[in-house]
CSV table of C-alpha atoms in Angstrom, one decimal:
chain,number,residue,atom,x,y,z
A,736,LEU,CA,14.9,11.4,-5.6
A,737,PRO,CA,12.0,11.8,-8.0
A,738,ALA,CA,11.9,14.6,-10.5
A,739,GLY,CA,10.8,17.9,-8.9
A,740,GLY,CA,10.9,19.0,-5.3
A,741,VAL,CA,8.4,16.6,-3.9
A,742,SER,CA,9.2,16.4,-0.2
A,743,LEU,CA,8.9,12.8,0.8
A,744,ARG,CA,11.3,10.1,2.0
A,745,LEU,CA,11.6,7.5,-0.6
A,746,CYS,CA,11.8,3.8,0.2
A,747,SER,CA,10.5,4.2,3.8
A,748,THR,CA,7.2,2.8,4.9
A,749,ARG,CA,4.4,4.6,3.3
A,750,VAL,CA,3.4,6.6,6.4
A,751,THR,CA,6.3,8.8,5.9
A,752,LEU,CA,5.0,10.4,2.8
A,753,GLU,CA,4.4,13.3,5.2
A,754,GLY,CA,1.2,15.1,5.4
A,755,ILE,CA,-0.4,14.2,2.0
A,756,ASN,CA,-3.8,12.8,1.7
A,757,LYS,CA,-2.7,9.4,0.5
A,758,PRO,CA,-6.0,7.9,-0.6
A,759,VAL,CA,-6.8,10.9,-2.7
A,760,ILE,CA,-3.4,11.2,-4.3
A,761,ASP,CA,-3.4,7.4,-4.8
A,762,ARG,CA,-6.5,7.5,-6.8
A,763,ILE,CA,-5.5,10.5,-8.8
A,764,ILE,CA,-2.2,9.0,-9.9
A,765,ARG,CA,-3.6,5.6,-10.5
A,766,VAL,CA,-6.4,6.8,-12.8
A,767,ASP,CA,-4.2,9.3,-14.6
A,768,HIS,CA,-1.6,6.6,-15.2
A,769,ALA,CA,-4.2,4.3,-16.6
A,770,GLY,CA,-5.6,7.1,-18.7
A,771,GLU,CA,-2.3,8.0,-20.3
A,772,TYR,CA,-1.6,4.3,-20.8
A,773,GLY,CA,-4.9,3.9,-22.6
A,774,ALA,CA,-4.4,7.0,-24.7
A,775,ASN,CA,-1.0,5.6,-25.8
A,776,ARG,CA,-2.6,2.4,-26.9
A,777,ILE,CA,-5.4,4.3,-28.7
A,778,TYR,CA,-2.9,6.3,-30.7
A,779,ALA,CA,-0.9,3.1,-31.4
A,780,GLY,CA,-4.0,1.5,-32.8
A,781,GLN,CA,-4.7,4.5,-35.0
A,782,MET,CA,-1.1,4.5,-36.2
A,783,ALA,CA,-1.3,0.8,-37.0
A,784,VAL,CA,-4.1,1.6,-39.5
A,785,LEU,CA,-3.5,5.2,-40.6
A,786,GLY,CA,0.3,5.4,-40.1
A,787,ARG,CA,1.0,5.7,-43.7
A,788,SER,CA,-1.8,8.1,-44.6
A,789,SER,CA,-1.8,11.9,-44.6
A,790,VAL,CA,-2.8,12.2,-41.0
A,791,GLY,CA,0.0,9.8,-39.9
A,792,PRO,CA,2.4,12.5,-38.9
A,793,ILE,CA,-0.2,14.4,-36.9
A,794,ILE,CA,-1.2,11.2,-35.0
A,795,GLN,CA,2.4,10.4,-34.5
A,796,GLN,CA,3.1,13.8,-32.9
A,797,MET,CA,0.1,13.5,-30.6
A,798,TRP,CA,1.2,10.0,-29.7
A,799,ASN,CA,4.7,11.2,-28.8
A,800,GLN,CA,3.2,13.7,-26.4
A,801,GLU,CA,1.2,11.0,-24.8
A,802,LYS,CA,4.3,8.9,-24.4
A,803,ASP,CA,5.9,11.7,-22.4
A,804,HIS,CA,2.8,12.0,-20.3
A,805,LEU,CA,3.0,8.3,-19.5
A,806,LYS,CA,6.6,8.5,-18.6
A,807,LYS,CA,5.9,11.3,-16.2
A,808,PHE,CA,3.2,9.3,-14.5
A,809,ASN,CA,5.4,6.3,-14.2
A,810,GLU,CA,7.8,8.5,-12.3
A,811,LEU,CA,5.1,9.9,-10.0
A,812,MET,CA,3.7,6.4,-9.4
A,813,VAL,CA,7.1,5.2,-8.1
A,814,ALA,CA,7.6,8.4,-6.1
A,815,TYR,CA,4.3,8.2,-4.3
A,816,ARG,CA,4.3,4.4,-4.1
A,817,VAL,CA,1.0,4.1,-5.8
A,818,ARG,CA,-0.1,0.8,-7.2
A,819,PRO,CA,-1.2,0.6,-10.8
A,820,THR,CA,-4.7,-0.5,-11.7
A,821,VAL,CA,-5.2,-4.2,-12.2
A,822,LEU,CA,-7.0,-3.5,-15.4
A,823,LEU,CA,-3.9,-2.4,-17.3
A,824,PRO,CA,-3.8,-5.5,-19.5
A,825,PHE,CA,-7.4,-4.9,-20.3
A,826,TRP,CA,-6.8,-1.2,-21.2
A,827,ASN,CA,-3.9,-2.4,-23.3
A,828,VAL,CA,-6.2,-4.3,-25.6
A,829,ALA,CA,-9.3,-2.2,-25.3
A,830,GLY,CA,-7.3,1.0,-26.2
A,831,PHE,CA,-5.7,-0.5,-29.2
A,832,VAL,CA,-9.0,-1.9,-30.4
A,833,LEU,CA,-10.7,1.4,-30.0
A,834,GLY,CA,-7.9,3.2,-31.9
A,835,ALA,CA,-7.7,0.7,-34.7
A,836,GLY,CA,-11.5,0.4,-34.9
A,837,SER,CA,-12.0,4.2,-35.1
A,838,ALA,CA,-9.2,4.5,-37.7
A,839,LEU,CA,-10.9,1.8,-39.8
A,840,LEU,CA,-13.8,4.2,-40.1
A,841,GLY,CA,-11.4,6.5,-41.9
A,842,LYS,CA,-9.3,9.5,-41.0
A,843,LYS,CA,-12.4,11.4,-39.8
A,844,GLY,CA,-13.4,8.5,-37.6
A,845,ALA,CA,-10.0,8.5,-36.0
A,846,MET,CA,-10.2,12.2,-35.4
A,847,ALA,CA,-13.6,11.9,-33.9
A,848,CYS,CA,-12.3,9.3,-31.5
A,849,THR,CA,-9.5,11.6,-30.6
A,850,VAL,CA,-11.9,14.5,-30.0
A,851,ALA,CA,-14.1,12.3,-27.8
A,852,VAL,CA,-11.3,10.9,-25.7
A,853,GLU,CA,-9.4,14.1,-25.3
A,854,GLU,CA,-12.5,15.9,-24.2
A,855,SER,CA,-13.2,13.3,-21.6
A,856,ILE,CA,-9.6,13.5,-20.4
A,857,SER,CA,-9.5,17.3,-20.1
A,858,ASP,CA,-12.8,17.3,-18.2
A,859,HIS,CA,-11.4,14.7,-15.9
A,860,TYR,CA,-8.1,16.6,-15.4
A,861,ASN,CA,-10.1,19.7,-14.6
A,862,SER,CA,-12.1,18.0,-11.9
A,863,GLN,CA,-8.8,16.7,-10.4
A,864,ILE,CA,-7.4,20.2,-10.4
A,865,ARG,CA,-10.4,21.4,-8.6
A,866,THR,CA,-10.0,18.6,-6.0
A,867,LEU,CA,-6.4,19.4,-5.4
A,868,MET,CA,-7.1,23.1,-5.2
A,869,GLU,CA,-9.7,22.4,-2.6
A,870,GLU,CA,-7.3,20.2,-0.6
A,871,ASP,CA,-4.3,22.3,-0.5
A,872,PRO,CA,-2.8,24.1,-3.5
A,873,GLU,CA,0.5,24.7,-1.8
A,874,LYS,CA,1.2,21.2,-0.7
A,875,TYR,CA,0.3,19.8,-4.1
A,876,LYS,CA,1.9,22.5,-6.2
A,877,GLU,CA,4.1,20.2,-8.3
A,878,LEU,CA,1.3,17.8,-9.0
A,879,LEU,CA,-1.1,20.6,-9.9
A,880,GLN,CA,1.5,22.0,-12.3
A,881,ILE,CA,1.9,18.7,-14.0
A,882,ILE,CA,-1.9,18.1,-14.3
A,883,LYS,CA,-2.5,21.6,-15.6
A,884,GLN,CA,0.2,21.2,-18.3
A,885,PHE,CA,-1.2,17.9,-19.3
A,886,ARG,CA,-4.7,19.2,-19.4
A,887,ASP,CA,-3.6,21.9,-21.8
A,888,ASP,CA,-1.9,19.4,-24.0
A,889,GLU,CA,-5.0,17.2,-24.2
A,890,ARG,CA,-7.1,20.3,-25.0
A,891,GLU,CA,-4.7,20.9,-27.9
A,892,HIS,CA,-5.1,17.4,-29.2
A,893,HIS,CA,-8.9,17.9,-28.9
A,894,ASP,CA,-8.6,21.1,-31.1
A,895,ILE,CA,-6.4,19.4,-33.6
A,896,GLY,CA,-9.0,16.6,-33.9
A,897,LEU,CA,-11.7,19.2,-34.6
A,898,GLU,CA,-9.5,21.0,-37.2
A,899,HIS,CA,-9.1,17.7,-39.1
A,900,ASP,CA,-12.9,17.3,-39.7
A,901,ALA,CA,-13.7,15.1,-36.8
A,902,GLU,CA,-17.3,16.4,-36.9
A,903,ALA,CA,-17.7,15.1,-40.4
A,904,ALA,CA,-17.1,11.5,-39.3
A,905,PRO,CA,-19.8,9.0,-39.9
A,906,ALA,CA,-22.3,8.9,-37.0
A,907,TYR,CA,-20.2,11.5,-35.2
A,908,SER,CA,-22.5,12.2,-32.2
A,909,VAL,CA,-23.3,8.5,-31.6
A,910,LEU,CA,-19.6,7.6,-31.8
A,911,LYS,CA,-18.7,10.5,-29.5
A,912,THR,CA,-21.3,9.6,-26.9
A,913,ALA,CA,-20.4,6.0,-26.9
A,914,ILE,CA,-16.7,6.6,-26.5
A,915,GLN,CA,-17.2,9.2,-23.7
A,916,LEU,CA,-19.4,6.7,-21.9
A,917,GLY,CA,-16.6,4.2,-22.2
A,918,CYS,CA,-14.1,6.7,-20.9
A,919,LYS,CA,-16.3,7.5,-17.9
A,920,ALA,CA,-16.5,3.8,-17.0
A,921,ALA,CA,-12.8,3.3,-17.4
A,922,ILE,CA,-12.1,6.2,-15.1
A,923,PHE,CA,-14.5,4.9,-12.5
A,924,LEU,CA,-13.0,1.5,-12.5
A,925,SER,CA,-9.4,2.5,-12.6
A,926,GLU,CA,-9.8,4.8,-9.6
A,927,ARG,CA,-11.0,1.9,-7.6
A,928,ILE,CA,-9.5,-1.3,-8.9
C,571,ASN,CA,-17.9,-6.0,44.8
C,572,MET,CA,-16.2,-3.2,43.1
C,573,ALA,CA,-13.5,-5.1,41.3
C,574,ALA,CA,-16.0,-7.5,39.6
C,575,ALA,CA,-18.2,-4.6,38.6
C,576,ALA,CA,-15.3,-2.7,37.1
C,577,ALA,CA,-14.1,-5.8,35.4
C,578,GLY,CA,-17.6,-6.3,33.9
C,579,SER,CA,-17.7,-2.7,32.7
C,580,LEU,CA,-14.3,-3.1,31.2
C,581,ARG,CA,-15.4,-6.2,29.3
C,582,ARG,CA,-18.4,-4.3,27.9
C,583,ALA,CA,-16.2,-1.4,27.0
C,584,GLY,CA,-13.7,-3.6,25.4
C,585,TRP,CA,-16.5,-5.3,23.4
C,586,ARG,CA,-17.9,-2.0,22.3
C,587,LEU,CA,-14.4,-1.0,21.3
C,588,TRP,CA,-14.0,-4.2,19.4
C,589,ARG,CA,-17.2,-3.8,17.4
C,590,GLY,CA,-16.6,-0.2,16.6
C,591,ARG,CA,-13.2,-0.9,15.2
C,592,ALA,CA,-12.7,-0.2,11.6
C,593,VAL,CA,-10.3,-2.1,9.3
C,594,VAL,CA,-6.9,-2.0,10.8
C,595,ARG,CA,-4.4,0.0,8.8
C,596,CYS,CA,-1.0,0.8,10.0
C,597,GLN,CA,-2.3,1.8,13.4
C,598,LEU,CA,-4.2,-1.0,15.0
C,599,TYR,CA,-6.6,0.9,17.2
C,600,SER,CA,-8.9,3.9,16.8
C,601,PRO,CA,-7.5,6.3,19.3
C,602,GLN,CA,-10.8,8.0,20.1
C,603,ARG,CA,-12.1,6.8,23.3
C,604,ALA,CA,-11.7,8.8,26.5
C,605,LEU,CA,-9.4,7.5,29.1
C,606,GLN,CA,-12.2,6.5,31.4
C,607,VAL,CA,-11.4,2.8,30.9
C,608,SER,CA,-7.7,3.3,31.8
C,609,ALA,CA,-8.8,5.5,34.7
C,610,VAL,CA,-11.0,2.7,36.1
C,611,LEU,CA,-8.1,0.3,35.7
C,612,ARG,CA,-6.1,2.5,38.0
C,613,ARG,CA,-8.7,2.5,40.7
C,614,VAL,CA,-9.2,-1.2,40.5
C,615,SER,CA,-5.5,-1.9,40.6
C,616,ASP,CA,-4.4,-3.5,43.8
C,617,GLU,CA,-0.9,-2.6,43.2
C,618,GLN,CA,0.8,0.3,44.8
C,619,LYS,CA,2.6,1.2,41.6
C,620,LYS,CA,1.0,3.7,39.3
C,621,GLU,CA,1.3,5.0,35.8
C,622,PRO,CA,1.7,8.7,35.2
C,623,LEU,CA,-1.5,9.6,33.7
C,624,ALA,CA,-3.6,12.7,32.9
C,625,SER,CA,-6.8,13.1,31.0
C,626,SER,CA,-9.2,15.7,29.9
C,627,SER,CA,-12.2,13.8,31.3
C,628,GLN,CA,-10.5,13.3,34.5
C,629,GLN,CA,-12.0,11.1,37.2
C,630,GLN,CA,-11.5,11.7,40.8
C,631,PHE,CA,-8.7,9.5,41.8
C,632,ASP,CA,-8.7,7.9,45.1
C,633,SER,CA,-5.3,8.9,46.4
C,634,HIS,CA,-3.4,5.7,46.4
C,635,PRO,CA,-0.4,6.0,48.5
C,636,THR,CA,2.4,6.5,46.1
C,637,ASN,CA,5.6,4.7,46.4
C,638,HIS,CA,8.5,4.2,44.1
C,639,GLN,CA,8.2,4.4,40.4
C,640,PRO,CA,8.8,0.9,38.9
C,641,GLU,CA,12.4,0.7,37.7
C,642,GLN,CA,11.5,-0.6,34.3
C,643,GLU,CA,9.2,2.3,33.6
C,644,PRO,CA,10.3,3.8,30.3
C,645,GLN,CA,8.2,7.0,30.4
C,646,GLY,CA,9.8,10.1,32.0
C,647,PRO,CA,8.0,12.0,34.7
C,648,ARG,CA,7.2,10.7,38.1
C,649,PRO,CA,3.6,9.9,38.9
C,650,SER,CA,1.5,12.9,40.1
C,651,TYR,CA,-0.9,12.1,42.8
C,652,THR,CA,-3.3,14.8,42.4
C,653,GLY,CA,-4.3,13.2,39.2
C,654,GLN,CA,-6.9,15.7,38.1
C,655,GLY,CA,-5.7,18.9,36.4
C,656,GLY,CA,-2.2,17.4,36.0
C,657,GLN,CA,-2.3,17.8,32.3
C,658,GLU,CA,1.4,17.8,31.6
C,659,SER,CA,1.7,16.7,28.0
C,660,GLU,CA,4.5,14.4,28.7
C,661,ASP,CA,2.3,12.4,31.1
C,662,TYR,CA,-0.4,12.1,28.5
C,663,GLU,CA,-0.8,8.6,27.2
C,664,SER,CA,-3.6,7.7,24.9
C,665,GLU,CA,-5.5,4.6,25.3
C,666,GLU,CA,-3.9,3.2,22.2
C,667,GLN,CA,-0.4,3.7,23.5
C,668,LEU,CA,-1.4,2.0,26.8
C,669,GLN,CA,-2.8,-0.9,24.8
C,670,HIS,CA,0.4,-1.2,22.8
C,671,ARG,CA,2.4,-1.2,26.0
C,672,ILE,CA,0.3,-3.9,27.6
C,673,LEU,CA,0.6,-6.1,24.5
C,674,THR,CA,4.3,-5.6,24.2
C,675,ALA,CA,4.7,-6.6,27.8
C,676,ALA,CA,2.4,-9.6,27.2
C,677,LEU,CA,4.7,-11.0,24.5
C,678,GLU,CA,7.1,-12.2,27.1
C,679,PHE,CA,4.5,-14.6,28.4
C,680,VAL,CA,3.4,-16.0,25.1
C,681,PRO,CA,5.8,-18.9,25.0
C,682,GLU,CA,4.3,-20.1,28.3
C,683,HIS,CA,0.6,-19.1,28.0
C,684,GLY,CA,0.1,-18.9,24.2
C,685,TRP,CA,-1.7,-16.1,22.5
C,686,THR,CA,-4.3,-15.8,25.1
C,687,ALA,CA,-5.9,-13.5,27.6
C,688,GLU,CA,-3.7,-15.1,30.3
C,689,ALA,CA,-0.6,-13.8,28.6
C,690,ILE,CA,-2.1,-10.3,28.3
C,691,ALA,CA,-3.1,-10.4,32.0
C,692,GLU,CA,0.5,-11.3,32.9
C,693,GLY,CA,1.8,-8.5,30.8
C,694,ALA,CA,-0.6,-6.1,32.4
C,695,LYS,CA,0.6,-7.2,35.8
C,696,THR,CA,4.3,-6.4,34.9
C,697,LEU,CA,3.2,-2.9,34.1
C,698,GLY,CA,1.5,-2.5,37.5
C,699,LEU,CA,-2.0,-2.8,36.2
C,700,SER,CA,-4.8,-5.1,37.2
C,701,VAL,CA,-5.3,-8.4,35.4
C,702,ALA,CA,-8.7,-7.0,34.5
C,703,ALA,CA,-6.8,-5.1,31.8
C,704,ALA,CA,-7.0,-8.2,29.7
C,705,GLY,CA,-10.7,-7.4,29.4
C,706,MET,CA,-9.9,-4.6,27.1
C,707,PHE,CA,-9.0,-7.1,24.5
C,708,HIS,CA,-10.7,-9.8,22.6
C,709,SER,CA,-10.6,-13.1,24.3
C,710,ASP,CA,-9.0,-15.0,21.4
C,711,GLY,CA,-5.8,-13.1,21.5
C,712,SER,CA,-6.3,-11.5,18.1
C,713,GLU,CA,-5.0,-8.1,19.1
C,714,LEU,CA,-1.9,-9.6,20.7
C,715,ILE,CA,-1.0,-11.4,17.5
C,716,LEU,CA,-1.8,-8.5,15.2
C,717,HIS,CA,0.3,-6.2,17.5
C,718,PHE,CA,3.2,-8.7,17.3
C,719,VAL,CA,3.0,-8.9,13.5
C,720,SER,CA,2.8,-5.2,13.2
C,721,GLN,CA,5.8,-4.8,15.4
C,722,CYS,CA,7.8,-7.3,13.4
C,723,ASN,CA,6.9,-5.6,10.2
C,724,THR,CA,8.1,-2.3,11.6
C,725,LYS,CA,11.3,-3.9,12.7
C,726,LEU,CA,11.8,-5.3,9.3
C,727,SER,CA,11.3,-1.9,7.6
C,728,GLU,CA,13.8,-0.3,10.0
C,729,LEU,CA,16.3,-3.0,9.2
C,730,LEU,CA,15.9,-2.6,5.5
C,731,GLU,CA,16.0,1.2,5.8
C,732,GLN,CA,19.3,1.0,7.6
C,733,GLU,CA,20.7,-1.5,5.1
C,734,GLN,CA,19.7,0.9,2.3
C,735,LYS,CA,21.4,3.8,4.0
C,736,LEU,CA,24.6,1.8,4.2
C,737,VAL,CA,24.5,1.1,0.5
C,738,GLN,CA,23.8,4.7,-0.2
C,739,LEU,CA,26.8,5.7,1.9
C,740,GLY,CA,28.9,3.3,-0.1
C,741,LYS,CA,29.6,1.2,3.0
C,742,ALA,CA,27.9,-1.9,1.7
C,743,GLU,CA,27.5,-3.6,-1.6
C,744,LYS,CA,24.1,-3.6,-3.2
C,745,LYS,CA,22.8,-7.1,-3.1
C,746,PRO,CA,21.4,-8.9,-6.2
C,747,THR,CA,17.6,-9.1,-6.1
C,748,ASP,CA,17.4,-12.8,-5.2
C,749,GLN,CA,19.8,-12.5,-2.3
C,750,PHE,CA,18.0,-9.4,-1.1
C,751,LEU,CA,14.7,-11.1,-1.1
C,752,ARG,CA,16.1,-14.2,0.7
C,753,ASP,CA,17.7,-12.1,3.4
C,754,ALA,CA,14.7,-10.0,3.9
C,755,VAL,CA,12.3,-13.0,4.3
C,756,GLU,CA,14.8,-14.8,6.5
C,757,ALA,CA,15.2,-11.8,8.8
C,758,ARG,CA,11.4,-11.4,9.1
C,759,LEU,CA,10.9,-15.1,9.7
C,760,ARG,CA,13.6,-15.3,12.3
C,761,MET,CA,11.5,-12.9,14.4
C,762,LEU,CA,9.1,-15.8,14.9
C,763,ILE,CA,11.7,-18.1,16.4
C,764,PRO,CA,11.1,-17.2,20.1
C,765,TYR,CA,7.4,-17.9,19.5
C,766,ILE,CA,7.6,-20.7,17.0
C,767,GLU,CA,6.0,-23.3,19.3
C,768,LYS,CA,2.8,-21.2,19.5
C,769,TRP,CA,2.9,-19.8,16.1
C,770,PRO,CA,0.6,-22.3,14.4
C,771,GLN,CA,-2.1,-21.2,16.9
C,772,ALA,CA,-1.4,-17.6,15.9
C,773,VAL,CA,-1.7,-18.4,12.2
C,774,SER,CA,-5.1,-20.1,12.7
C,775,ILE,CA,-6.4,-17.1,14.6
C,776,LEU,CA,-5.2,-14.7,12.0
C,777,LEU,CA,-7.2,-16.7,9.5
C,778,LEU,CA,-10.5,-16.2,11.4
C,779,PRO,CA,-12.9,-14.1,9.2
C,780,HIS,CA,-12.9,-11.1,11.5
C,781,ASN,CA,-9.2,-10.9,11.5
C,782,ILE,CA,-8.6,-11.4,7.8
C,783,PRO,CA,-8.8,-7.8,6.7
C,784,SER,CA,-6.2,-6.7,9.3
C,785,SER,CA,-3.9,-9.7,8.7
C,786,LEU,CA,-4.1,-9.4,5.0
C,787,ASN,CA,-3.4,-5.7,5.2
C,788,LEU,CA,-0.3,-6.3,7.4
C,789,LEU,CA,0.9,-9.0,5.0
C,790,THR,CA,0.5,-6.9,1.9
C,791,SER,CA,2.2,-3.9,3.3
C,792,MET,CA,5.1,-6.0,4.5
C,793,ILE,CA,5.5,-7.6,1.0
C,794,ASP,CA,5.2,-4.1,-0.6
C,795,ASP,CA,7.9,-2.8,1.7
C,796,ILE,CA,10.3,-5.6,0.8
C,797,TRP,CA,9.8,-5.0,-2.9
C,798,GLN,CA,10.1,-1.3,-2.4
C,799,TYR,CA,13.5,-1.7,-0.8
C,800,ALA,CA,14.5,-4.3,-3.3
C,801,GLY,CA,14.2,-1.5,-5.8
C,802,ASP,CA,11.0,-2.5,-7.6
C,803,GLN,CA,9.9,0.3,-9.8
C,804,SER,CA,7.4,-1.6,-11.9
C,805,THR,CA,4.3,0.4,-13.0
C,806,ASP,CA,2.6,-2.3,-15.0
C,807,PHE,CA,1.1,-5.7,-14.2
C,808,ASN,CA,4.5,-6.9,-12.9
C,809,TRP,CA,3.7,-4.9,-9.8
C,810,TYR,CA,1.1,-7.5,-9.0
C,811,THR,CA,3.0,-10.5,-10.2
C,812,ARG,CA,6.0,-9.8,-8.1
C,813,ARG,CA,4.0,-9.2,-5.0
C,814,ALA,CA,1.9,-12.3,-5.5
C,815,VAL,CA,5.1,-14.4,-6.0
C,816,LEU,CA,6.8,-13.0,-3.0
C,817,THR,CA,3.7,-13.5,-0.9
C,818,GLY,CA,3.6,-17.2,-2.0
C,819,ILE,CA,7.3,-17.6,-1.1
C,820,TYR,CA,6.8,-16.0,2.3
C,821,ASN,CA,3.7,-18.0,3.2
C,822,THR,CA,5.1,-21.4,2.1
C,823,THR,CA,8.4,-20.8,3.9
C,824,GLU,CA,6.5,-19.8,7.0
C,825,LEU,CA,4.6,-23.1,6.9
C,826,VAL,CA,7.9,-25.1,6.4
C,827,MET,CA,9.4,-23.3,9.3
C,828,MET,CA,6.6,-24.3,11.6
C,829,GLN,CA,7.4,-28.0,11.3
C,830,ASP,CA,11.2,-27.7,10.8
C,831,SER,CA,13.2,-29.3,13.5
C,832,SER,CA,16.7,-28.9,11.9
C,833,PRO,CA,19.4,-26.9,13.8
C,834,ASP,CA,18.8,-23.2,13.4
C,835,PHE,CA,16.1,-24.0,10.8
C,836,GLU,CA,18.6,-24.7,8.0
C,837,GLU,CA,16.0,-26.7,6.1
C,838,THR,CA,13.8,-23.7,6.1
C,839,TRP,CA,16.4,-21.4,4.7
C,840,ARG,CA,17.4,-23.9,2.1
C,841,PHE,CA,13.7,-24.2,1.1
C,842,LEU,CA,13.6,-20.4,0.9
C,843,GLU,CA,16.6,-20.3,-1.3
C,844,ASN,CA,15.1,-22.8,-3.7
C,845,ARG,CA,11.8,-20.9,-3.9
C,846,VAL,CA,13.5,-17.6,-4.6
C,847,ALA,CA,15.6,-19.3,-7.3
C,848,ASP,CA,12.4,-20.7,-8.9
C,849,ALA,CA,10.9,-17.3,-8.9
C,850,MET,CA,13.9,-15.8,-10.6
C,851,ASN,CA,13.8,-18.5,-13.3
C,852,MET,CA,10.1,-17.9,-13.8
C,853,GLY,CA,10.8,-14.3,-14.4
C,854,ASN,CA,13.5,-15.1,-17.0
C,855,ALA,CA,11.2,-17.6,-18.7
C,856,ALA,CA,8.5,-15.0,-18.8
C,857,ASN,CA,10.8,-12.5,-20.5
C,858,GLN,CA,11.9,-15.1,-23.0
C,859,VAL,CA,8.3,-15.9,-23.8
C,860,GLN,CA,7.5,-12.3,-24.3
C,861,SER,CA,10.5,-11.7,-26.7
C,862,THR,CA,9.6,-14.7,-28.7
C,863,GLY,CA,6.0,-13.5,-28.8
C,864,GLU,CA,7.1,-10.1,-30.0
C,865,ALA,CA,9.3,-11.6,-32.7
C,866,VAL,CA,6.4,-13.8,-33.9
C,867,VAL,CA,4.0,-10.8,-34.1
C,868,GLN,CA,6.6,-8.8,-36.1
C,869,GLY,CA,7.0,-11.7,-38.5
C,870,LEU,CA,3.2,-11.9,-39.0
C,871,MET,CA,2.9,-8.2,-39.5
C,872,GLY,CA,5.7,-8.3,-42.1
C,873,ALA,CA,3.9,-11.2,-43.9
C,874,ALA,CA,0.6,-9.3,-43.8
C,875,VAL,CA,2.2,-6.2,-45.3
C,876,THR,CA,3.9,-8.3,-48.0
C,877,VAL,CA,0.6,-10.0,-48.9
C,878,SER,CA,-1.4,-6.7,-49.0
C,879,ASP,CA,1.2,-5.0,-51.1
C,880,ALA,CA,1.2,-8.0,-53.5
C,881,GLU,CA,-2.6,-7.8,-53.7
C,882,THR,CA,-2.5,-4.0,-54.3
C,883,SER,CA,0.1,-4.3,-57.0
C,884,ARG,CA,-1.9,-7.2,-58.7
C,885,ALA,CA,-5.1,-5.1,-58.5
C,886,VAL,CA,-3.3,-2.2,-60.1
C,887,ARG,CA,-2.1,-4.2,-63.1
């Protein structure tokens, strides 16, 4: 049985995931899984460049938290029988390139990337929380708890990024806007494909 | 005359139903229409036998003289003759359920008549309905085939569910993946054996453009089910690779089966075994390639670090 008290019968045909709004939950889990996967790759890229610098340990710590998030979504994906997005191999490369690229702009560049991405992700989690609350807070209690927790973690990463002079990065506002646009596109695609 | 008019209106109703139909998911039909169509069927029916039936938009039934309930009638309560107002919930049968029953009954006649409106008409007759009931369905037999496929998939899921229960209770051994897949595909394909003569016709109908969404949907959910019970927990691109591979195995084996004349289709099962073995080997080869790739990358990274350190130390000097 999956972690937590999710009431469903595993390994039966999908109609027996009783009473949940399958299309909505499908999308939520698929896009969140893709997001955490991408975040993992971004931090991996940043570590590849800045691993041995002074911000290495901070990035490593944030990366470890993202790894936990991904693990959780892997479990949820199996439990709810959700298919992953086809674009995973693409996010694999794109995430790493974004992380490494922003890190090549220096420590502040990496932090700026972190701020941009984490802000996007927390906004995205917030809107998912709203959706689930509108649907049925009781039925989706466990999922809501998880998303709220992760949203708080991402906010924390965002604040850490700001503390480490993200705003002093070269072309901060341009960088931030571009990255957030990319995140919006990634979210849109991963929900559907 | 009344029968022809009713049959005509049935055909139109069926056509409207058909056009309004959305993509078929697990349930094949949209259960929204009133029971007027079924009610008209009753009136047109020549037979004495009746279905127990109640509806909110109740029509005035001509009181057909009631006789015995047909023996093979699976549903419980006896027919009520004052049809209107008799809204016992056990009597209530949606149009969708009625259609399912007709199609199930029609399967018996497929070996003789093929996947056609004739088979559906014969099926309707055994349930005590008029042959005009076939007008509810598309004339190329699409719904009959889709119904059959859906039924087979459900049977397969139940079979796999039971097997899994036995394993969980410790009463059976957990099969290795290749054997599991082989047995699941074989079990599913064996369901075609009674209809194998007419199956090529069915496949060609399923490939018609207006049927492709439904048939593809049924195929993908079946394959997903099989992998689910096989214990697949992949959350990366493997999810797609595995399903694509198994779909290929299933489809090619099905094709082989259609022109296999060996006793009990042994050639087909041997073909299946070989394809599954190929797939397993492919999986192993893929893993090996990945490990080799990773080792190569590590080697390159090590070389890069060495070179950059050497450069740094030379620059410092």
